[in-house]
Amino acid sequence: MSQDCPTCGNPIDGAPARCPFCDSPLSGHHAQSARATPAGRFHIVVNLETGRPTVEEALAILERRLDTARRQGVKVVKVIHGYGSSGVGGDIKQAVRRALPQYRSQGLIQDFAAGEEFTKRSAVVRRFPKLKDDRDVGRGNKGVTVVVL
């Protein structure tokens, strides 16, 4: 028996309890809660540019939104942090990209990919094929980072 994971869209053979690609529950009431993410999506967008926050405020917003997304069963968060007016990287971008390795080592996130590495062949897109349709795939957008929870 073959089915597609309702979260990541990968084909799954047999009847495992969890998706071998994204680790989402596949049976019982847990499968329903995994699909019951905001607007029925497996990923959300967090825009850290809204309201022109300070670096500290932006990091606090990011932490809160990642925590909320994790509790809602969201698997992927696209973080919009901008790339700075200089074109070499704004303060928020740099702070986010310094914080994410720490979040990963603390077990708060599984992985992340800079927008420059967010392509149809990237590991995050291979793991979550639904992301092929994201508007930033393959654009080399330095103002975003994709986070896997």
GROMACS .gro file of N, CA and C in nm:
model
  447
    1MET      N    1   0.084  -0.118   0.000
    1MET     CA    2   0.000   0.000   0.000
    1MET      C    3   0.088   0.124   0.000
    2SER      N    4   0.061   0.217  -0.088
    2SER     CA    5   0.138   0.340  -0.097
    2SER      C    6   0.046   0.458  -0.072
    3GLN      N    7   0.096   0.555   0.002
    3GLN     CA    8   0.020   0.677   0.030
    3GLN      C    9   0.117   0.795   0.027
    4ASP      N   10   0.063   0.915   0.020
    4ASP     CA   11   0.146   1.034   0.029
    4ASP      C   12   0.132   1.092   0.168
    5CYS      N   13   0.242   1.140   0.223
    5CYS     CA   14   0.237   1.205   0.353
    5CYS      C   15   0.155   1.333   0.340
    6PRO      N   16   0.057   1.355   0.428
    6PRO     CA   17  -0.024   1.476   0.418
    6PRO      C   18   0.053   1.602   0.455
    7THR      N   19   0.168   1.588   0.519
    7THR     CA   20   0.247   1.704   0.559
    7THR      C   21   0.350   1.743   0.456
    8CYS      N   22   0.433   1.647   0.414
    8CYS     CA   23   0.543   1.682   0.322
    8CYS      C   24   0.518   1.639   0.179
    9GLY      N   25   0.421   1.550   0.155
    9GLY     CA   26   0.388   1.510   0.020
    9GLY      C   27   0.472   1.397  -0.036
   10ASN      N   28   0.567   1.346   0.041
   10ASN     CA   29   0.649   1.235  -0.006
   10ASN      C   30   0.569   1.105  -0.009
   11PRO      N   31   0.595   1.019  -0.107
   11PRO     CA   32   0.526   0.890  -0.112
   11PRO      C   33   0.581   0.797  -0.004
   12ILE      N   34   0.489   0.725   0.061
   12ILE     CA   35   0.527   0.637   0.171
   12ILE      C   36   0.475   0.497   0.143
   13ASP      N   37   0.563   0.400   0.148
   13ASP     CA   38   0.524   0.261   0.130
   13ASP      C   39   0.492   0.199   0.264
   14GLY      N   40   0.397   0.108   0.262
   14GLY     CA   41   0.358   0.041   0.386
   14GLY      C   42   0.269   0.130   0.470
   15ALA      N   43   0.266   0.102   0.599
   15ALA     CA   44   0.180   0.176   0.690
   15ALA      C   45   0.255   0.214   0.817
   16PRO      N   46   0.364   0.292   0.805
   16PRO     CA   47   0.437   0.331   0.924
   16PRO      C   48   0.356   0.430   1.008
   17ALA      N   49   0.389   0.440   1.134
   17ALA     CA   50   0.319   0.534   1.223
   17ALA      C   51   0.362   0.678   1.196
   18ARG      N   52   0.487   0.697   1.147
   18ARG     CA   53   0.539   0.830   1.122
   18ARG      C   54   0.603   0.835   0.983
   19CYS      N   55   0.596   0.951   0.920
   19CYS     CA   56   0.658   0.969   0.789
   19CYS      C   57   0.809   0.958   0.803
   20PRO      N   58   0.873   0.876   0.720
   20PRO     CA   59   1.020   0.864   0.728
   20PRO      C   60   1.093   0.988   0.677
   21PHE      N   61   1.024   1.079   0.611
   21PHE     CA   62   1.086   1.199   0.557
   21PHE      C   63   1.076   1.317   0.653
   22CYS      N   64   0.954   1.346   0.704
   22CYS     CA   65   0.935   1.464   0.788
   22CYS      C   66   0.898   1.430   0.931
   23ASP      N   67   0.881   1.301   0.962
   23ASP     CA   68   0.850   1.253   1.097
   23ASP      C   69   0.711   1.292   1.146
   24SER      N   70   0.619   1.327   1.056
   24SER     CA   71   0.483   1.358   1.096
   24SER      C   72   0.408   1.230   1.128
   25PRO      N   73   0.317   1.234   1.226
   25PRO     CA   74   0.233   1.117   1.254
   25PRO      C   75   0.144   1.088   1.134
   26LEU      N   76   0.121   0.959   1.107
   26LEU     CA   77   0.043   0.921   0.989
   26LEU      C   78  -0.088   0.851   1.020
   27SER      N   79  -0.116   0.824   1.146
   27SER     CA   80  -0.240   0.752   1.176
   27SER      C   81  -0.307   0.810   1.299
   28GLY      N   82  -0.433   0.778   1.314
   28GLY     CA   83  -0.508   0.820   1.432
   28GLY      C   84  -0.531   0.969   1.436
   29HIS      N   85  -0.563   1.020   1.555
   29HIS     CA   86  -0.594   1.162   1.569
   29HIS      C   87  -0.471   1.249   1.550
   30HIS      N   88  -0.352   1.193   1.567
   30HIS     CA   89  -0.231   1.272   1.547
   30HIS      C   90  -0.218   1.315   1.402
   31ALA      N   91  -0.257   1.231   1.308
   31ALA     CA   92  -0.248   1.269   1.167
   31ALA      C   93  -0.337   1.389   1.139
   32GLN      N   94  -0.453   1.393   1.202
   32GLN     CA   95  -0.541   1.506   1.183
   32GLN      C   96  -0.479   1.633   1.239
   33SER      N   97  -0.418   1.624   1.358
   33SER     CA   98  -0.360   1.745   1.416
   33SER      C   99  -0.240   1.792   1.336
   34ALA      N  100  -0.168   1.701   1.272
   34ALA     CA  101  -0.055   1.743   1.191
   34ALA      C  102  -0.102   1.823   1.071
   35ARG      N  103  -0.221   1.789   1.021
   35ARG     CA  104  -0.274   1.863   0.906
   35ARG      C  105  -0.344   1.991   0.949
   36ALA      N  106  -0.377   2.002   1.076
   36ALA     CA  107  -0.453   2.117   1.123
   36ALA      C  108  -0.363   2.235   1.158
   37THR      N  109  -0.271   2.266   1.071
   37THR     CA  110  -0.184   2.380   1.089
   37THR      C  111  -0.256   2.504   1.039
   38PRO      N  112  -0.204   2.622   1.066
   38PRO     CA  113  -0.271   2.743   1.021
   38PRO      C  114  -0.302   2.736   0.871
   39ALA      N  115  -0.426   2.761   0.838
   39ALA     CA  116  -0.474   2.759   0.699
   39ALA      C  117  -0.448   2.624   0.633
   40GLY      N  118  -0.432   2.518   0.715
   40GLY     CA  119  -0.412   2.384   0.659
   40GLY      C  120  -0.278   2.366   0.593
   41ARG      N  121  -0.180   2.448   0.626
   41ARG     CA  122  -0.050   2.443   0.559
   41ARG      C  123   0.053   2.378   0.649
   42PHE      N  124   0.152   2.319   0.588
   42PHE     CA  125   0.259   2.258   0.665
   42PHE      C  126   0.372   2.356   0.687
   43HIS      N  127   0.365   2.473   0.622
   43HIS     CA  128   0.466   2.575   0.648
   43HIS      C  129   0.402   2.713   0.657
   44ILE      N  130   0.472   2.800   0.729
   44ILE     CA  131   0.424   2.937   0.747
   44ILE      C  132   0.539   3.033   0.715
   45VAL      N  133   0.504   3.159   0.705
   45VAL     CA  134   0.602   3.265   0.681
   45VAL      C  135   0.603   3.357   0.803
   46VAL      N  136   0.722   3.389   0.850
   46VAL     CA  137   0.740   3.485   0.959
   46VAL      C  138   0.817   3.603   0.901
   47ASN      N  139   0.754   3.719   0.900
   47ASN     CA  140   0.816   3.839   0.844
   47ASN      C  141   0.873   3.924   0.958
   48LEU      N  142   1.004   3.923   0.973
   48LEU     CA  143   1.069   3.999   1.079
   48LEU      C  144   1.092   4.145   1.042
   49GLU      N  145   1.056   4.183   0.922
   49GLU     CA  146   1.073   4.322   0.880
   49GLU      C  147   0.954   4.409   0.920
   50THR      N  148   0.840   4.347   0.945
   50THR     CA  149   0.719   4.421   0.978
   50THR      C  150   0.738   4.502   1.105
   51GLY      N  151   0.710   4.630   1.097
   51GLY     CA  152   0.720   4.718   1.212
   51GLY      C  153   0.860   4.768   1.242
   52ARG      N  154   0.957   4.732   1.159
   52ARG     CA  155   1.095   4.777   1.175
   52ARG      C  156   1.148   4.753   1.316
   53PRO      N  157   1.148   4.626   1.362
   53PRO     CA  158   1.195   4.598   1.498
   53PRO      C  159   1.346   4.612   1.511
   54THR      N  160   1.391   4.626   1.635
   54THR     CA  161   1.534   4.620   1.662
   54THR      C  162   1.578   4.474   1.646
   55VAL      N  163   1.707   4.451   1.647
   55VAL     CA  164   1.758   4.314   1.637
   55VAL      C  165   1.704   4.229   1.753
   56GLU      N  166   1.709   4.282   1.873
   56GLU     CA  167   1.662   4.208   1.989
   56GLU      C  168   1.513   4.175   1.978
   57GLU      N  169   1.434   4.273   1.933
   57GLU     CA  170   1.291   4.249   1.915
   57GLU      C  171   1.266   4.144   1.808
   58ALA      N  172   1.341   4.151   1.698
   58ALA     CA  173   1.324   4.055   1.589
   58ALA      C  174   1.356   3.914   1.635
   59LEU      N  175   1.462   3.897   1.712
   59LEU     CA  176   1.497   3.764   1.762
   59LEU      C  177   1.392   3.712   1.859
   60ALA      N  178   1.336   3.800   1.941
   60ALA     CA  179   1.230   3.759   2.034
   60ALA      C  180   1.106   3.716   1.956
   61ILE      N  181   1.072   3.791   1.853
   61ILE     CA  182   0.958   3.754   1.767
   61ILE      C  183   0.983   3.619   1.703
   62LEU      N  184   1.103   3.600   1.650
   62LEU     CA  185   1.136   3.474   1.585
   62LEU      C  186   1.122   3.357   1.682
   63GLU      N  187   1.175   3.371   1.801
   63GLU     CA  188   1.166   3.262   1.899
   63GLU      C  189   1.021   3.229   1.932
   64ARG      N  190   0.939   3.332   1.954
   64ARG     CA  191   0.797   3.310   1.985
   64ARG      C  192   0.725   3.242   1.869
   65ARG      N  193   0.749   3.289   1.747
   65ARG     CA  194   0.680   3.233   1.631
   65ARG      C  195   0.725   3.089   1.604
   66LEU      N  196   0.854   3.059   1.624
   66LEU     CA  197   0.901   2.921   1.606
   66LEU      C  198   0.837   2.830   1.710
   67ASP      N  199   0.827   2.877   1.833
   67ASP     CA  200   0.764   2.797   1.939
   67ASP      C  201   0.618   2.771   1.907
   68THR      N  202   0.547   2.874   1.865
   68THR     CA  203   0.405   2.859   1.829
   68THR      C  204   0.390   2.764   1.711
   69ALA      N  205   0.472   2.781   1.610
   69ALA     CA  206   0.464   2.694   1.491
   69ALA      C  207   0.489   2.549   1.529
   70ARG      N  208   0.587   2.525   1.614
   70ARG     CA  209   0.618   2.388   1.657
   70ARG      C  210   0.498   2.327   1.729
   71ARG      N  211   0.434   2.404   1.818
   71ARG     CA  212   0.316   2.353   1.891
   71ARG      C  213   0.198   2.328   1.798
   72GLN      N  214   0.190   2.400   1.686
   72GLN     CA  215   0.081   2.382   1.590
   72GLN      C  216   0.108   2.272   1.489
   73GLY      N  217   0.225   2.210   1.496
   73GLY     CA  218   0.257   2.102   1.403
   73GLY      C  219   0.315   2.148   1.271
   74VAL      N  220   0.350   2.276   1.261
   74VAL     CA  221   0.412   2.327   1.139
   74VAL      C  222   0.550   2.265   1.126
   75LYS      N  223   0.588   2.229   1.005
   75LYS     CA  224   0.717   2.165   0.982
   75LYS      C  225   0.822   2.261   0.927
   76VAL      N  226   0.781   2.360   0.850
   76VAL     CA  227   0.876   2.450   0.784
   76VAL      C  228   0.831   2.595   0.806
   77VAL      N  229   0.928   2.680   0.840
   77VAL     CA  230   0.901   2.823   0.858
   77VAL      C  231   0.996   2.899   0.766
   78LYS      N  232   0.938   2.981   0.680
   78LYS     CA  233   1.021   3.069   0.597
   78LYS      C  234   1.030   3.203   0.669
   79VAL      N  235   1.151   3.241   0.706
   79VAL     CA  236   1.175   3.364   0.780
   79VAL      C  237   1.219   3.472   0.682
   80ILE      N  238   1.144   3.581   0.681
   80ILE     CA  239   1.182   3.697   0.600
   80ILE      C  240   1.252   3.794   0.694
   81HIS      N  241   1.381   3.813   0.672
   81HIS     CA  242   1.460   3.901   0.758
   81HIS      C  243   1.521   4.017   0.680
   82GLY      N  244   1.505   4.017   0.550
   82GLY     CA  245   1.565   4.120   0.467
   82GLY      C  246   1.714   4.097   0.452
   83TYR      N  247   1.775   4.175   0.365
   83TYR     CA  248   1.918   4.157   0.342
   83TYR      C  249   1.995   4.286   0.368
   84GLY      N  250   1.930   4.386   0.417
   84GLY     CA  251   1.998   4.511   0.451
   84GLY      C  252   2.013   4.603   0.332
   85SER      N  253   2.012   4.731   0.359
   85SER     CA  254   2.020   4.829   0.251
   85SER      C  255   2.159   4.833   0.187
   86SER      N  256   2.260   4.782   0.257
   86SER     CA  257   2.395   4.781   0.200
   86SER      C  258   2.412   4.669   0.099
   87GLY      N  259   2.322   4.570   0.104
   87GLY     CA  260   2.332   4.457   0.013
   87GLY      C  261   2.426   4.348   0.061
   88VAL      N  262   2.495   4.371   0.173
   88VAL     CA  263   2.587   4.270   0.225
   88VAL      C  264   2.530   4.200   0.348
   89GLY      N  265   2.415   4.240   0.392
   89GLY     CA  266   2.352   4.173   0.506
   89GLY      C  267   2.320   4.271   0.616
   90GLY      N  268   2.192   4.281   0.645
   90GLY     CA  269   2.148   4.369   0.753
   90GLY      C  270   2.172   4.305   0.889
   91ASP      N  271   2.153   4.386   0.991
   91ASP     CA  272   2.177   4.339   1.127
   91ASP      C  273   2.084   4.225   1.166
   92ILE      N  274   1.956   4.233   1.126
   92ILE     CA  275   1.862   4.128   1.161
   92ILE      C  276   1.899   3.998   1.090
   93LYS      N  277   1.932   4.009   0.962
   93LYS     CA  278   1.973   3.889   0.887
   93LYS      C  279   2.092   3.822   0.956
   94GLN      N  280   2.192   3.900   0.987
   94GLN     CA  281   2.312   3.845   1.050
   94GLN      C  282   2.280   3.783   1.185
   95ALA      N  283   2.195   3.848   1.263
   95ALA     CA  284   2.158   3.795   1.395
   95ALA      C  285   2.080   3.664   1.383
   96VAL      N  286   1.987   3.659   1.288
   96VAL     CA  287   1.909   3.537   1.266
   96VAL      C  288   2.001   3.423   1.225
   97ARG      N  289   2.090   3.451   1.133
   97ARG     CA  290   2.178   3.345   1.084
   97ARG      C  291   2.282   3.303   1.188
   98ARG      N  292   2.312   3.389   1.285
   98ARG     CA  293   2.398   3.348   1.397
   98ARG      C  294   2.318   3.266   1.498
   99ALA      N  295   2.190   3.300   1.516
   99ALA     CA  296   2.107   3.233   1.617
   99ALA      C  297   2.065   3.092   1.574
  100LEU      N  298   2.042   3.071   1.445
  100LEU     CA  299   1.988   2.942   1.401
  100LEU      C  300   2.080   2.823   1.431
  101PRO      N  301   2.211   2.832   1.414
  101PRO     CA  302   2.294   2.719   1.454
  101PRO      C  303   2.283   2.688   1.604
  102GLN      N  304   2.267   2.792   1.685
  102GLN     CA  305   2.248   2.772   1.828
  102GLN      C  306   2.115   2.703   1.855
  103TYR      N  307   2.009   2.746   1.788
  103TYR     CA  308   1.878   2.683   1.804
  103TYR      C  309   1.886   2.535   1.766
  104ARG      N  310   1.961   2.506   1.659
  104ARG     CA  311   1.976   2.368   1.614
  104ARG      C  312   2.048   2.286   1.720
  105SER      N  313   2.156   2.339   1.774
  105SER     CA  314   2.232   2.264   1.875
  105SER      C  315   2.152   2.245   2.004
  106GLN      N  316   2.057   2.334   2.031
  106GLN     CA  317   1.971   2.323   2.149
  106GLN      C  318   1.849   2.235   2.122
  107GLY      N  319   1.834   2.186   1.998
  107GLY     CA  320   1.721   2.102   1.963
  107GLY      C  321   1.591   2.178   1.939
  108LEU      N  322   1.598   2.310   1.924
  108LEU     CA  323   1.478   2.389   1.899
  108LEU      C  324   1.434   2.383   1.754
  109ILE      N  325   1.529   2.361   1.664
  109ILE     CA  326   1.499   2.341   1.522
  109ILE      C  327   1.580   2.222   1.474
  110GLN      N  328   1.538   2.164   1.361
  110GLN     CA  329   1.615   2.054   1.304
  110GLN      C  330   1.724   2.103   1.211
  111ASP      N  331   1.689   2.200   1.127
  111ASP     CA  332   1.784   2.247   1.027
  111ASP      C  333   1.737   2.379   0.971
  112PHE      N  334   1.820   2.438   0.885
  112PHE     CA  335   1.782   2.561   0.817
  112PHE      C  336   1.861   2.572   0.688
  113ALA      N  337   1.809   2.651   0.596
  113ALA     CA  338   1.877   2.676   0.468
  113ALA      C  339   1.865   2.824   0.436
  114ALA      N  340   1.978   2.886   0.408
  114ALA     CA  341   1.978   3.025   0.365
  114ALA      C  342   1.905   3.036   0.232
  115GLY      N  343   1.843   3.150   0.209
  115GLY     CA  344   1.771   3.170   0.083
  115GLY      C  345   1.856   3.148  -0.039
  116GLU      N  346   1.986   3.177  -0.029
  116GLU     CA  347   2.077   3.156  -0.140
  116GLU      C  348   2.091   3.009  -0.175
  117GLU      N  349   2.063   2.920  -0.078
  117GLU     CA  350   2.076   2.775  -0.096
  117GLU      C  351   1.941   2.706  -0.115
  118PHE      N  352   1.834   2.784  -0.117
  118PHE     CA  353   1.697   2.731  -0.125
  118PHE      C  354   1.661   2.708  -0.272
  119THR      N  355   1.697   2.589  -0.322
  119THR     CA  356   1.673   2.553  -0.461
  119THR      C  357   1.592   2.424  -0.467
  120LYS      N  358   1.547   2.389  -0.586
  120LYS     CA  359   1.471   2.264  -0.601
  120LYS      C  360   1.554   2.142  -0.567
  121ARG      N  361   1.686   2.155  -0.567
  121ARG     CA  362   1.775   2.043  -0.535
  121ARG      C  363   1.825   2.046  -0.392
  122SER      N  364   1.787   2.147  -0.314
  122SER     CA  365   1.836   2.157  -0.177
  122SER      C  366   1.774   2.048  -0.090
  123ALA      N  367   1.843   2.017   0.018
  123ALA     CA  368   1.798   1.910   0.109
  123ALA      C  369   1.659   1.938   0.164
  124VAL      N  370   1.630   2.063   0.196
  124VAL     CA  371   1.498   2.095   0.253
  124VAL      C  372   1.387   2.071   0.151
  125VAL      N  373   1.412   2.099   0.025
  125VAL     CA  374   1.309   2.076  -0.078
  125VAL      C  375   1.297   1.927  -0.110
  126ARG      N  376   1.408   1.855  -0.106
  126ARG     CA  377   1.400   1.710  -0.126
  126ARG      C  378   1.319   1.646  -0.013
  127ARG      N  379   1.335   1.696   0.107
  127ARG     CA  380   1.262   1.643   0.222
  127ARG      C  381   1.115   1.684   0.219
  128PHE      N  382   1.087   1.805   0.173
  128PHE     CA  383   0.951   1.860   0.168
  128PHE      C  384   0.921   1.905   0.025
  129PRO      N  385   0.886   1.811  -0.064
  129PRO     CA  386   0.866   1.845  -0.206
  129PRO      C  387   0.762   1.953  -0.232
  130LYS      N  388   0.667   1.973  -0.140
  130LYS     CA  389   0.568   2.079  -0.159
  130LYS      C  390   0.634   2.216  -0.169
  131LEU      N  391   0.756   2.230  -0.117
  131LEU     CA  392   0.825   2.359  -0.121
  131LEU      C  393   0.870   2.397  -0.261
  132LYS      N  394   0.866   2.304  -0.357
  132LYS     CA  395   0.904   2.337  -0.494
  132LYS      C  396   0.820   2.452  -0.550
  133ASP      N  397   0.701   2.469  -0.495
  133ASP     CA  398   0.610   2.572  -0.543
  133ASP      C  399   0.629   2.706  -0.472
  134ASP      N  400   0.718   2.712  -0.373
  134ASP     CA  401   0.740   2.836  -0.301
  134ASP      C  402   0.799   2.940  -0.396
  135ARG      N  403   0.754   3.062  -0.385
  135ARG     CA  404   0.797   3.167  -0.478
  135ARG      C  405   0.945   3.200  -0.468
  136ASP      N  406   1.010   3.165  -0.357
  136ASP     CA  407   1.152   3.197  -0.341
  136ASP      C  408   1.247   3.085  -0.381
  137VAL      N  409   1.195   2.969  -0.419
  137VAL     CA  410   1.282   2.858  -0.460
  137VAL      C  411   1.360   2.899  -0.585
  138GLY      N  412   1.491   2.883  -0.577
  138GLY     CA  413   1.576   2.910  -0.692
  138GLY      C  414   1.603   3.056  -0.722
  139ARG      N  415   1.555   3.146  -0.639
  139ARG     CA  416   1.574   3.289  -0.665
  139ARG      C  417   1.701   3.344  -0.602
  140GLY      N  418   1.766   3.266  -0.515
  140GLY     CA  419   1.886   3.315  -0.449
  140GLY      C  420   1.856   3.432  -0.358
  141ASN      N  421   1.739   3.432  -0.297
  141ASN     CA  422   1.693   3.544  -0.216
  141ASN      C  423   1.769   3.550  -0.083
  142LYS      N  424   1.857   3.646  -0.070
  142LYS     CA  425   1.938   3.661   0.050
  142LYS      C  426   1.859   3.715   0.168
  143GLY      N  427   1.736   3.754   0.144
  143GLY     CA  428   1.653   3.813   0.250
  143GLY      C  429   1.565   3.713   0.322
  144VAL      N  430   1.579   3.583   0.291
  144VAL     CA  431   1.499   3.480   0.358
  144VAL      C  432   1.588   3.366   0.405
  145THR      N  433   1.537   3.294   0.503
  145THR     CA  434   1.599   3.171   0.549
  145THR      C  435   1.486   3.073   0.578
  146VAL      N  436   1.502   2.949   0.537
  146VAL     CA  437   1.401   2.845   0.557
  146VAL      C  438   1.444   2.759   0.676
  147VAL      N  439   1.352   2.743   0.772
  147VAL     CA  440   1.382   2.671   0.895
  147VAL      C  441   1.295   2.546   0.903
  148VAL      N  442   1.357   2.433   0.935
  148VAL     CA  443   1.284   2.306   0.953
  148VAL      C  444   1.271   2.282   1.103
  149LEU      N  445   1.147   2.263   1.147
  149LEU     CA  446   1.122   2.237   1.289
  149LEU      C  447   1.127   2.088   1.320
   0.00000   0.00000   0.00000
